[in-house]
Short mmCIF file of C-alpha atoms in Angstrom, two decimals:
data_model
loop_
_atom_site.label_atom_id
_atom_site.label_comp_id
_atom_site.label_asym_id
_atom_site.label_seq_id
_atom_site.Cartn_x
_atom_site.Cartn_y
_atom_site.Cartn_z
CA MET A 1 -34.82 -21.80 -114.39
CA ILE A 2 -31.70 -22.47 -116.76
CA ALA A 3 -30.93 -18.65 -116.39
CA THR A 4 -30.90 -18.72 -112.53
CA LEU A 5 -28.75 -22.14 -112.48
CA LEU A 6 -26.34 -20.54 -115.13
CA ALA A 7 -26.23 -17.37 -113.18
CA SER A 8 -25.30 -19.22 -109.95
CA ALA A 9 -22.57 -21.44 -111.61
CA CYS A 10 -20.84 -18.35 -113.03
CA ARG A 11 -20.89 -16.58 -109.60
CA LEU A 12 -19.25 -19.82 -108.17
CA ILE A 13 -16.66 -19.73 -110.78
CA SER A 14 -16.02 -16.16 -110.89
CA GLY A 15 -16.14 -15.91 -107.03
CA ALA A 16 -17.39 -12.33 -107.82
CA THR A 17 -17.67 -9.61 -105.06
CA VAL A 18 -20.15 -7.07 -106.52
CA GLU A 19 -20.14 -3.50 -105.78
CA TRP A 20 -22.72 -1.07 -106.77
CA ARG A 21 -22.11 2.71 -107.01
CA CYS A 22 -25.53 3.46 -108.45
CA ASP A 23 -29.07 1.94 -107.72
CA PRO A 24 -29.20 -1.62 -108.79
CA TYR A 25 -32.88 -1.70 -108.80
CA ALA A 26 -33.60 1.42 -110.98
CA ASP A 27 -36.16 0.73 -113.54
CA ALA A 28 -34.35 2.88 -116.28
CA GLN A 29 -33.13 1.24 -119.35
CA ARG A 30 -29.34 1.27 -119.26
CA ILE A 31 -26.51 0.74 -121.46
CA TYR A 32 -23.79 -1.09 -119.42
CA PHE A 33 -20.35 -0.82 -120.89
CA GLY A 34 -17.36 -2.93 -119.54
CA ASN A 35 -13.55 -3.79 -120.14
CA HIS A 36 -13.32 -6.84 -121.99
CA SER A 37 -10.58 -9.71 -121.26
CA SER A 38 -12.54 -12.93 -121.06
CA HIS A 39 -15.26 -14.88 -122.73
CA LEU A 40 -16.94 -14.91 -119.17
CA ASP A 41 -17.23 -11.15 -119.21
CA PHE A 42 -20.84 -10.50 -120.21
CA ILE A 43 -22.09 -13.76 -118.30
CA VAL A 44 -20.26 -12.37 -115.12
CA ILE A 45 -21.85 -9.00 -115.44
CA TRP A 46 -25.34 -10.61 -116.43
CA SER A 47 -25.13 -12.73 -113.22
CA ALA A 48 -24.24 -10.01 -110.91
CA LEU A 49 -27.34 -8.15 -111.69
CA PRO A 50 -30.71 -8.65 -109.79
CA PRO A 51 -32.63 -11.32 -111.16
CA ARG A 52 -35.54 -9.06 -112.11
CA LEU A 53 -33.24 -6.87 -114.06
CA ARG A 54 -31.26 -9.82 -115.55
CA HIS A 55 -34.35 -10.90 -117.45
CA HIS A 56 -34.38 -7.44 -119.30
CA THR A 57 -30.64 -7.01 -119.87
CA ARG A 58 -29.32 -8.38 -123.07
CA PRO A 59 -25.57 -8.82 -124.15
CA VAL A 60 -24.38 -7.59 -127.61
CA ALA A 61 -22.26 -10.29 -129.12
CA GLY A 62 -20.82 -11.47 -132.36
CA ARG A 63 -22.79 -13.40 -134.55
CA ASP A 64 -20.10 -15.51 -135.99
CA TYR A 65 -19.44 -17.03 -132.45
CA TRP A 66 -22.91 -17.47 -130.85
CA ASP A 67 -24.92 -18.66 -133.92
CA GLN A 68 -22.78 -21.64 -134.37
CA GLY A 69 -23.89 -25.11 -132.64
CA GLY A 70 -27.09 -25.95 -131.06
CA ILE A 71 -25.94 -25.05 -127.54
CA ARG A 72 -24.48 -21.72 -128.13
CA ARG A 73 -27.58 -20.69 -130.35
CA PHE A 74 -29.92 -21.85 -127.74
CA LEU A 75 -28.04 -19.90 -124.94
CA ALA A 76 -27.74 -16.83 -127.08
CA SER A 77 -31.30 -16.61 -128.25
CA SER A 78 -33.28 -18.13 -125.32
CA VAL A 79 -31.32 -17.68 -122.13
CA PHE A 80 -29.34 -14.41 -122.72
CA ARG A 81 -31.71 -13.27 -125.64
CA ALA A 82 -28.46 -11.81 -126.90
CA VAL A 83 -28.51 -9.32 -129.68
CA LEU A 84 -26.12 -10.69 -132.46
CA ILE A 85 -24.52 -8.41 -134.78
CA GLU A 86 -22.37 -9.11 -137.88
CA ARG A 87 -18.90 -8.24 -137.37
CA SER A 88 -17.81 -8.61 -140.91
CA GLY A 89 -19.22 -9.26 -144.25
CA GLY A 90 -22.72 -8.54 -145.41
CA ALA A 91 -22.52 -4.76 -145.79
CA ALA A 92 -20.50 -2.87 -148.35
CA THR A 93 -18.06 -1.09 -145.93
CA ALA A 94 -17.08 -1.40 -142.38
CA ALA A 95 -18.64 1.74 -141.80
CA ASP A 96 -21.91 0.76 -143.02
CA SER A 97 -21.86 -2.50 -141.31
CA ALA A 98 -20.92 -0.53 -137.82
CA ARG A 99 -23.87 1.96 -138.52
CA ALA A 100 -26.15 -0.93 -139.10
CA ALA A 101 -25.14 -2.59 -135.88
CA VAL A 102 -25.60 0.38 -133.88
CA GLU A 103 -29.10 0.76 -135.45
CA ARG A 104 -30.11 -2.93 -134.57
CA MET A 105 -28.87 -2.29 -130.82
CA ALA A 106 -30.72 0.81 -130.69
CA LEU A 107 -33.97 -0.90 -131.91
CA GLU A 108 -33.56 -3.82 -130.00
CA MET A 109 -33.55 -2.12 -126.64
CA GLY A 110 -37.42 -1.38 -127.44
CA GLU A 111 -39.41 0.22 -124.47
CA ARG A 112 -37.60 -1.95 -121.68
CA ASP A 113 -34.54 -3.97 -122.41
CA SER A 114 -30.95 -2.84 -121.38
CA LEU A 115 -27.70 -3.85 -123.24
CA ILE A 116 -24.21 -5.10 -122.15
CA VAL A 117 -21.43 -3.82 -124.55
CA PHE A 118 -17.88 -3.96 -124.59
CA PRO A 119 -16.67 -1.06 -126.42
CA GLU A 120 -13.08 -2.07 -126.91
CA GLY A 121 -14.59 -4.59 -129.49
CA THR A 122 -11.84 -7.20 -128.76
CA ARG A 123 -10.49 -8.79 -125.53
CA SER A 124 -7.17 -7.42 -123.91
CA THR A 125 -4.61 -9.89 -123.11
CA ASN A 126 -2.89 -8.02 -120.62
CA GLY A 127 -5.55 -6.63 -118.25
CA GLU A 128 -5.04 -3.20 -119.80
CA ILE A 129 -8.12 -1.24 -121.01
CA GLY A 130 -7.73 -0.62 -124.69
CA GLY A 131 -9.18 2.15 -126.86
CA PHE A 132 -12.71 2.43 -127.40
CA LYS A 133 -14.50 2.09 -130.88
CA SER A 134 -17.21 4.35 -131.81
CA GLY A 135 -20.27 2.39 -131.40
CA LEU A 136 -20.89 3.35 -127.64
CA TYR A 137 -21.03 6.89 -128.72
CA HIS A 138 -23.50 6.30 -131.41
CA LEU A 139 -25.61 4.02 -129.43
CA ALA A 140 -25.86 6.62 -126.53
CA CYS A 141 -26.99 9.28 -129.23
CA ALA A 142 -29.49 7.04 -130.64
CA ARG A 143 -30.89 6.22 -127.21
CA PRO A 144 -30.45 9.43 -125.08
CA ASP A 145 -33.12 8.27 -122.74
CA ALA A 146 -30.85 5.38 -121.43
CA GLU A 147 -28.42 5.50 -118.59
CA VAL A 148 -24.86 4.86 -119.56
CA ILE A 149 -23.16 2.84 -116.68
CA PRO A 150 -19.50 1.80 -116.67
CA VAL A 151 -18.86 -1.73 -115.14
CA HIS A 152 -15.36 -2.58 -114.38
CA LEU A 153 -14.33 -6.49 -114.20
CA GLU A 154 -11.23 -7.22 -112.43
CA ASN A 155 -9.37 -10.58 -112.61
CA LEU A 156 -11.35 -12.19 -115.58
CA ASN A 157 -8.45 -11.99 -117.65
CA ARG A 158 -6.85 -14.55 -115.17
CA ILE A 159 -10.00 -16.58 -114.48
CA LEU A 160 -10.36 -17.40 -118.39
CA PRO A 161 -7.65 -15.62 -120.53
CA LYS A 162 -7.91 -15.37 -124.22
CA GLY A 163 -7.08 -18.70 -125.77
CA GLU A 164 -7.97 -20.92 -123.03
CA SER A 165 -11.00 -22.88 -122.74
CA LEU A 166 -10.97 -24.07 -119.21
CA PRO A 167 -11.34 -21.57 -116.21
CA VAL A 168 -9.29 -21.33 -113.13
CA PRO A 169 -11.42 -20.36 -110.24
CA MET A 170 -9.78 -17.35 -109.02
CA LEU A 171 -11.73 -14.57 -107.16
CA SER A 172 -12.83 -11.51 -109.00
CA ARG A 173 -14.70 -8.13 -108.57
CA VAL A 174 -17.25 -6.64 -110.45
CA THR A 175 -17.95 -2.95 -109.89
CA PHE A 176 -20.96 -0.85 -111.31
CA GLY A 177 -19.95 2.80 -111.61
CA PRO A 178 -22.36 5.81 -111.21
CA ARG A 179 -24.04 6.92 -114.44
CA LEU A 180 -22.01 8.72 -117.05
CA PRO A 181 -23.82 12.17 -116.92
CA PRO A 182 -25.04 13.14 -120.29
CA ILE A 183 -23.59 16.20 -122.01
CA VAL A 184 -25.52 17.60 -124.97
CA ASP A 185 -23.70 18.01 -128.37
CA GLU A 186 -20.60 16.29 -127.00
CA PRO A 187 -17.98 15.69 -129.69
CA LYS A 188 -17.37 11.88 -130.41
CA ASP A 189 -13.87 11.68 -129.15
CA VAL A 190 -14.51 13.70 -125.94
CA PHE A 191 -17.34 11.18 -125.08
CA LEU A 192 -15.26 8.11 -125.56
CA ALA A 193 -12.33 9.73 -123.68
CA ARG A 194 -14.88 10.47 -120.82
CA ALA A 195 -16.50 6.83 -120.81
CA ARG A 196 -12.89 5.17 -120.81
CA ALA A 197 -11.62 7.51 -118.07
CA ALA A 198 -14.73 6.38 -116.04
CA LEU A 199 -13.77 2.74 -116.34
CA LEU A 200 -10.04 3.64 -115.36
CA GLN A 201 -11.24 5.54 -112.43
CA LEU A 202 -13.41 2.57 -111.22
CA LYS A 203 -10.14 0.29 -111.78
CA ALA A 204 -8.16 2.71 -109.65
CA SER A 205 -10.69 2.72 -106.96
CA ALA A 206 -11.69 -0.91 -106.81
CA MET B 1 -25.79 -41.48 -80.75
CA ILE B 2 -24.16 -44.83 -80.00
CA PRO B 3 -22.37 -45.09 -76.75
CA GLU B 4 -18.77 -44.96 -78.16
CA ASP B 5 -19.89 -41.53 -79.44
CA ARG B 6 -20.38 -40.14 -75.73
CA VAL B 7 -16.91 -38.71 -75.79
CA LEU B 8 -17.55 -36.87 -79.28
CA ALA B 9 -20.96 -35.71 -77.68
CA ALA B 10 -19.28 -34.52 -74.82
CA LEU B 11 -16.83 -32.30 -76.98
CA ALA B 12 -19.67 -31.06 -78.96
CA GLY B 13 -21.56 -30.08 -75.93
CA GLY B 14 -18.66 -28.02 -74.63
CA VAL B 15 -18.35 -26.34 -77.92
CA LEU B 16 -22.02 -25.61 -77.73
CA ALA B 17 -21.80 -24.32 -74.15
CA LEU B 18 -18.88 -21.93 -75.24
CA LEU B 19 -20.73 -20.69 -77.99
CA ILE B 20 -23.87 -19.86 -75.88
CA VAL B 21 -21.49 -18.07 -73.12
CA ALA B 22 -19.87 -16.01 -76.12
CA SER B 23 -23.26 -15.24 -77.51
CA ILE B 24 -24.56 -13.88 -74.25
CA ALA B 25 -21.31 -11.87 -73.57
CA GLY B 26 -21.50 -10.58 -76.92
CA TRP B 27 -25.19 -9.17 -76.42
CA ILE B 28 -24.03 -7.76 -72.97
CA LEU B 29 -21.25 -6.05 -74.67
CA HIS B 30 -23.46 -4.80 -77.28
CA ARG B 31 -25.94 -3.17 -74.82
CA SER B 32 -23.26 -1.77 -72.52
CA VAL B 33 -20.84 0.00 -75.18
CA ARG B 34 -21.31 3.83 -76.03
CA SER B 35 -18.35 5.18 -78.17
CA ALA B 36 -18.13 4.36 -81.93
CA SER B 37 -14.99 2.72 -81.96
CA ALA B 38 -15.77 0.49 -79.30
CA ARG B 39 -19.17 -0.34 -81.13
CA ALA B 40 -17.14 -1.21 -84.27
CA THR B 41 -14.90 -3.68 -82.25
CA VAL B 42 -18.40 -5.15 -80.48
CA ASP B 43 -19.75 -5.81 -83.73
CA ASN B 44 -17.03 -7.38 -85.15
CA ILE B 45 -16.80 -9.73 -82.06
CA ASN B 46 -20.69 -10.30 -82.62
CA ALA B 47 -20.19 -11.14 -86.40
CA ARG B 48 -17.30 -13.52 -85.44
CA VAL B 49 -19.24 -15.24 -83.00
CA ARG B 50 -22.19 -15.66 -85.35
CA ALA B 51 -19.65 -17.19 -87.92
CA TRP B 52 -18.34 -19.47 -85.16
CA TRP B 53 -21.99 -20.85 -84.88
CA VAL B 54 -21.99 -21.63 -88.43
CA MET B 55 -18.45 -23.11 -88.78
CA SER B 56 -18.88 -25.29 -85.49
CA VAL B 57 -22.19 -26.72 -86.76
CA ILE B 58 -20.48 -27.67 -90.06
CA PHE B 59 -17.52 -29.27 -88.18
CA VAL B 60 -19.39 -31.27 -85.75
CA LEU B 61 -21.90 -32.57 -88.32
CA ALA B 62 -19.00 -33.45 -90.78
CA VAL B 63 -16.76 -35.27 -87.68
CA SER B 64 -19.78 -37.25 -86.44
CA THR B 65 -21.02 -38.22 -89.85
CA GLY B 66 -17.83 -40.16 -90.75
CA PRO B 67 -14.65 -40.15 -92.68
CA ALA B 68 -16.23 -39.43 -96.19
CA VAL B 69 -17.91 -36.23 -95.02
CA SER B 70 -15.01 -35.06 -93.15
CA ILE B 71 -12.79 -35.73 -96.20
CA VAL B 72 -15.26 -33.72 -98.51
CA LEU B 73 -15.36 -30.91 -95.97
CA PHE B 74 -11.67 -30.35 -95.73
CA SER B 75 -11.35 -30.77 -99.76
CA LEU B 76 -13.69 -28.03 -100.12
CA LEU B 77 -11.70 -25.92 -97.48
CA SER B 78 -8.53 -26.62 -99.60
CA PHE B 79 -10.20 -25.51 -102.81
CA LEU B 80 -11.48 -22.23 -101.19
CA ALA B 81 -8.06 -21.58 -99.48
CA LEU B 82 -6.09 -22.16 -102.77
CA ARG B 83 -8.51 -19.86 -104.62
CA GLU B 84 -7.81 -16.98 -102.01
CA PHE B 85 -3.98 -17.87 -102.24
CA VAL B 86 -3.66 -18.00 -106.14
CA THR B 87 -5.77 -14.66 -106.47
CA LEU B 88 -3.16 -13.04 -104.53
CA ALA B 89 -0.14 -14.79 -106.43
CA PRO B 90 1.58 -12.90 -109.19
CA THR B 91 0.59 -15.48 -111.89
CA LYS B 92 0.98 -14.95 -115.71
CA PRO B 93 -1.12 -16.47 -118.51
CA ALA B 94 1.59 -19.14 -118.77
CA ASP B 95 0.71 -20.74 -115.51
CA HIS B 96 -2.95 -21.04 -116.43
CA ARG B 97 -2.78 -24.93 -117.23
CA ALA B 98 -0.83 -25.85 -114.24
CA LEU B 99 -3.10 -23.75 -111.95
CA PHE B 100 -6.06 -25.58 -113.62
CA TRP B 101 -4.62 -28.97 -112.70
CA SER B 102 -3.97 -27.85 -109.14
CA PHE B 103 -7.56 -26.98 -108.53
CA PHE B 104 -9.12 -29.62 -110.39
CA ILE B 105 -6.88 -32.54 -110.36
CA VAL B 106 -4.20 -32.20 -107.58
CA THR B 107 -6.78 -31.40 -104.82
CA PRO B 108 -9.26 -34.07 -105.42
CA VAL B 109 -6.31 -36.63 -105.75
CA GLN B 110 -4.72 -35.68 -102.52
CA TYR B 111 -8.11 -36.08 -100.59
CA TYR B 112 -8.97 -39.40 -102.58
CA LEU B 113 -5.48 -40.78 -101.40
CA ILE B 114 -6.89 -40.18 -97.64
CA TRP B 115 -10.10 -41.98 -98.60
CA ALA B 116 -8.09 -44.81 -100.18
CA GLN B 117 -5.80 -45.01 -96.76
CA TRP B 118 -2.68 -44.89 -99.15
CA TYR B 119 -0.50 -43.19 -96.83
CA GLY B 120 2.87 -43.42 -98.83
CA MET B 121 1.49 -41.78 -101.87
CA PHE B 122 -0.54 -39.00 -99.69
CA SER B 123 2.69 -38.07 -98.10
CA ILE B 124 4.68 -37.49 -101.18
CA LEU B 125 2.17 -36.82 -104.06
CA ILE B 126 2.49 -33.03 -103.54
CA PRO B 127 6.02 -32.50 -102.32
CA VAL B 128 7.52 -34.77 -105.13
CA TYR B 129 5.45 -35.64 -108.01
CA ILE B 130 3.30 -32.53 -108.25
CA SER B 131 6.28 -30.11 -107.72
CA ILE B 132 8.07 -31.69 -110.61
CA LEU B 133 5.25 -31.90 -112.90
CA LEU B 134 3.74 -28.51 -112.42
CA ALA B 135 7.15 -27.08 -112.84
CA ILE B 136 7.61 -29.13 -115.96
CA ARG B 137 4.23 -27.72 -117.32
CA THR B 138 4.99 -24.22 -116.42
CA ALA B 139 8.55 -24.35 -118.18
CA LEU B 140 6.96 -26.09 -121.43
CA ALA B 141 4.83 -22.77 -121.50
CA GLY B 142 7.67 -20.98 -122.30
CA ASP B 143 7.55 -17.57 -120.27
CA THR B 144 10.42 -17.30 -118.30
CA GLU B 145 9.79 -13.84 -116.93
CA ARG B 146 9.72 -14.30 -112.98
CA PHE B 147 9.56 -18.14 -113.50
CA LEU B 148 11.21 -18.89 -110.24
CA GLU B 149 8.92 -16.62 -108.19
CA ARG B 150 5.94 -17.98 -110.14
CA THR B 151 6.50 -21.72 -109.90
CA ALA B 152 7.73 -21.33 -106.24
CA THR B 153 4.58 -19.31 -105.34
CA ASN B 154 2.23 -21.99 -107.08
CA GLN B 155 4.04 -24.58 -105.44
CA TRP B 156 3.83 -23.10 -101.92
CA GLY B 157 0.21 -22.44 -102.31
CA LEU B 158 -0.61 -26.24 -103.04
CA MET B 159 1.60 -27.00 -99.95
CA ILE B 160 -0.11 -24.68 -97.65
CA CYS B 161 -3.58 -24.91 -99.00
CA VAL B 162 -4.04 -28.38 -100.02
CA TYR B 163 -1.15 -30.49 -98.54
CA PHE B 164 -1.01 -29.10 -95.04
CA VAL B 165 -4.66 -28.81 -94.69
CA SER B 166 -5.26 -32.51 -95.87
CA TYR B 167 -3.37 -33.51 -92.75
CA VAL B 168 -6.29 -32.84 -90.55
CA PRO B 169 -8.48 -35.61 -92.19
CA ALA B 170 -5.54 -37.69 -92.60
CA LEU B 171 -5.62 -38.35 -88.99
CA LEU B 172 -8.36 -40.75 -89.84
CA MET B 173 -5.90 -43.04 -91.47
CA LEU B 174 -3.82 -43.58 -88.41
CA ARG B 175 -4.21 -46.68 -86.36
CA ILE B 176 -3.33 -46.53 -82.87
CA PRO B 177 -3.65 -49.64 -80.58
CA GLY B 178 -6.28 -49.45 -78.16
CA TYR B 179 -7.89 -46.28 -79.74
CA GLU B 180 -9.19 -48.05 -83.14
CA ARG B 181 -11.94 -46.37 -85.02
CA GLN B 182 -11.85 -43.35 -82.86
CA MET B 183 -9.64 -40.89 -84.92
CA PRO B 184 -12.68 -38.23 -85.31
CA LYS B 185 -12.17 -37.61 -81.73
CA LEU B 186 -8.40 -36.74 -82.41
CA MET B 187 -9.41 -34.56 -85.41
CA PHE B 188 -11.80 -32.77 -82.91
CA PHE B 189 -9.05 -32.44 -80.25
CA LEU B 190 -6.70 -30.63 -82.95
CA VAL B 191 -9.07 -28.29 -84.44
CA LEU B 192 -10.64 -27.35 -81.08
CA VAL B 193 -7.43 -26.51 -79.26
CA VAL B 194 -5.96 -24.59 -82.34
CA GLN B 195 -8.90 -22.50 -82.90
CA LEU B 196 -9.55 -21.93 -79.19
CA SER B 197 -5.91 -20.78 -78.83
CA ASP B 198 -6.46 -18.25 -81.84
CA VAL B 199 -9.63 -17.14 -79.95
CA LEU B 200 -8.02 -16.91 -76.37
CA GLN B 201 -4.82 -15.24 -77.98
CA TYR B 202 -7.29 -12.59 -79.60
CA VAL B 203 -9.14 -12.06 -76.35
CA TRP B 204 -5.87 -11.75 -74.35
CA GLY B 205 -4.36 -9.29 -76.98
CA LYS B 206 -7.36 -7.17 -76.89
CA THR B 207 -7.50 -7.08 -73.26
CA LEU B 208 -4.00 -6.87 -72.03
CA GLY B 209 -1.85 -6.58 -75.40
CA ARG B 210 0.61 -4.01 -74.96
CA ARG B 211 3.97 -5.41 -76.60
CA PRO B 212 3.87 -6.50 -80.18
CA ILE B 213 5.78 -9.40 -81.23
CA SER B 214 6.83 -8.35 -84.76
CA SER B 215 6.16 -5.64 -87.12
CA ILE B 216 4.30 -7.90 -89.25
CA SER B 217 0.92 -7.60 -87.34
CA PRO B 218 0.29 -5.29 -84.57
CA ASN B 219 -2.60 -7.40 -83.09
CA LYS B 220 -0.17 -10.27 -82.23
CA THR B 221 1.22 -9.29 -78.95
CA TRP B 222 3.49 -11.07 -76.38
CA GLU B 223 0.50 -11.02 -73.64
CA GLY B 224 -1.78 -12.33 -76.36
CA LEU B 225 0.56 -15.21 -77.12
CA VAL B 226 1.53 -16.11 -73.56
CA GLY B 227 -1.94 -15.88 -72.25
CA GLY B 228 -3.71 -17.71 -75.30
CA VAL B 229 -0.96 -20.52 -75.48
CA THR B 230 -1.27 -21.15 -71.81
CA CYS B 231 -4.98 -21.23 -71.62
CA ALA B 232 -5.19 -23.27 -74.90
CA THR B 233 -2.56 -25.87 -73.40
CA GLY B 234 -4.56 -26.07 -70.20
CA ILE B 235 -7.92 -26.89 -72.09
CA GLY B 236 -5.96 -29.41 -74.15
CA ALA B 237 -4.66 -31.25 -71.02
CA ALA B 238 -8.04 -30.82 -69.40
CA ILE B 239 -9.66 -32.91 -72.45
CA TRP B 240 -6.90 -35.56 -72.50
CA TRP B 241 -9.77 -38.29 -72.05
CA ALA B 242 -10.69 -37.62 -75.64
CA THR B 243 -7.38 -38.68 -77.08
CA PRO B 244 -4.93 -41.56 -76.78
CA PHE B 245 -2.55 -39.26 -74.78
CA SER B 246 -1.69 -39.11 -71.14
CA PRO B 247 -2.78 -35.65 -69.51
CA LEU B 248 0.92 -34.67 -69.55
CA VAL B 249 1.28 -35.79 -73.23
CA ALA B 250 -2.01 -34.00 -74.13
CA ALA B 251 -0.73 -30.88 -72.62
CA ALA B 252 2.77 -31.08 -74.63
CA MET B 253 0.70 -31.79 -77.87
CA ALA B 254 -1.54 -28.83 -77.20
CA LEU B 255 1.50 -26.73 -76.56
CA VAL B 256 3.32 -27.74 -79.89
CA VAL B 257 0.13 -27.18 -81.91
CA THR B 258 -0.64 -23.63 -80.47
CA VAL B 259 2.86 -22.60 -81.01
CA MET B 260 2.69 -24.00 -84.53
CA GLY B 261 -0.74 -22.26 -84.99
CA PHE B 262 0.69 -18.99 -83.83
CA ALA B 263 3.56 -19.15 -86.30
CA GLY B 264 1.30 -20.07 -89.13
CA GLY B 265 -0.84 -16.83 -88.42
CA LEU B 266 2.37 -14.86 -88.52
CA ILE B 267 3.59 -16.58 -91.56
CA MET B 268 0.07 -16.03 -93.49
CA SER B 269 0.06 -12.33 -92.24
CA ALA B 270 3.53 -11.81 -93.60
CA ILE B 271 2.28 -13.12 -97.24
CA LYS B 272 -0.76 -10.58 -96.89
CA ARG B 273 1.53 -7.72 -96.00
CA ASP B 274 3.73 -8.61 -99.00
CA ARG B 275 0.70 -8.71 -101.32
CA GLY B 276 -0.72 -5.47 -99.74
CA VAL B 277 -4.01 -6.73 -98.48
CA LYS B 278 -5.70 -7.06 -95.15
CA ASP B 279 -7.65 -10.35 -95.49
CA TYR B 280 -7.45 -13.22 -98.15
CA GLY B 281 -11.26 -13.11 -98.72
CA ALA B 282 -14.60 -11.99 -97.45
CA LEU B 283 -16.42 -15.34 -97.48
CA ILE B 284 -16.78 -15.72 -93.60
CA ALA B 285 -18.27 -12.45 -92.05
CA GLY B 286 -16.15 -10.91 -89.18
CA HIS B 287 -13.06 -13.11 -90.04
CA GLY B 288 -12.36 -12.52 -93.47
CA GLY B 289 -11.49 -15.52 -95.82
CA VAL B 290 -11.08 -19.05 -95.42
CA LEU B 291 -7.37 -18.81 -95.31
CA ASP B 292 -7.71 -16.14 -92.57
CA ARG B 293 -9.50 -18.67 -90.55
CA ILE B 294 -7.55 -21.87 -91.07
CA ASP B 295 -3.93 -20.24 -91.29
CA SER B 296 -2.98 -21.58 -87.88
CA LEU B 297 -4.50 -25.10 -88.71
CA CYS B 298 -2.34 -25.32 -91.91
CA PHE B 299 0.68 -25.28 -89.98
CA ALA B 300 -0.36 -27.08 -86.81
CA ALA B 301 -1.74 -30.22 -88.65
CA PRO B 302 1.37 -31.61 -90.36
CA VAL B 303 3.43 -31.47 -87.25
CA PHE B 304 0.61 -32.89 -85.04
CA PHE B 305 0.13 -35.83 -87.38
CA HIS B 306 3.67 -36.86 -87.54
CA LEU B 307 4.20 -36.44 -83.82
CA THR B 308 1.20 -38.51 -83.25
CA ARG B 309 2.28 -41.05 -85.86
CA TYR B 310 5.85 -41.23 -84.84
CA PHE B 311 5.15 -41.82 -81.00
CA TYR B 312 1.84 -43.57 -81.12
CA VAL B 313 1.55 -45.84 -84.29
CA PRO B 314 3.57 -48.89 -84.17
#
């Protein structure tokens, strides 16, 4: 109920045109990865999904932001069923904390769930797509059964840019690309470059 | 409907008859065409006719339910049009606050002023106060790159999408002796003549159009313009009984608004060309965006309002 209302409100604000270049209704577990420029990004992807899949598609988000305040915590835990990860502290080193986060994500996917991740790690301010962190590679290795799907978001950086709290309701576009074909024993850098190229290609052809 | 509304009912009945004829014609065309390109054209025509049904029902309901509903309808159209315009505008993050105000403060206030019947403020709010205020806000944001282009684009967006469009329900504010409380009919007259002119220009252009008027839009031809404007002017004169005008004045008014409407379509096409798009949006199947449908109305409404006010309001 709340999820449906929230999805409708989000579609209204983002005025999103949704284009699928893969089967939207496939039952496979998926790892959706998108370009990150706005706090609205994951909600826009989430609300663009068919309702049946929405229920099993969970965003990966920073605990520091989503675990404070009653409303945020409620939304993260009950509506989006977000996988909250530590961005800093806790683990001894950054590498340890990243490895723990990937293990959490792979585990939380379980038998049914899909994930939404933003491999740039932080929001871009100018609409360009930055370099990818390695989490996406490790997650894809940990869950080779999941389909890796690029999702390009256009104009979200203008609707709710970094540092603003009120949205300007411009029109946006969400493009779900075809599955990134899995290649066995692909080196990390090659995989990440290929994933980023897939997003850039969606951007160019949208 | 109460007796005074018989004129409105007659106008609505005329629109209904037109839609039925268009739907039947579309169905016959659909059955008769063979080639792929003709089929695409016919499918587009039928999509347009279906959208016309929806738009006509919404408009007729709004006009006949009263001023509040008409004002809300046009404020929503302004909101959607502004959204399409701003999406194409070369904005920067420094414009964010000014844009937020445009959508959520300026647009509602402009339409509230019609509801409050405050003509003096209605007519200068956006051209004077908002132009100054938004320029100040954008300047305070500090980003000077393409400053003139950005502020000018945002101001023109508000002028076209909000200020000009609001002139349609603003007709409800006018007090014409002998025509009291009948302004919804004049609003109907304006929208009907302008939109029919668009349709007729399209029909004449598709059937006889040879010579394009300008390089901006190959679909706008001299044949389409002359045929469409002549027919729409004739229709405007023929429904003079719905207006405070004599048949001759009704024809003159119809001529002015159809020519203004044509100019509006041309100007909005020039903006689309500049921004490299074919349509402003995809909300209305077959037509494109809201702005693609109301572009002619934007430029016809203010002129129609002021001519009527100058000559008919004491």
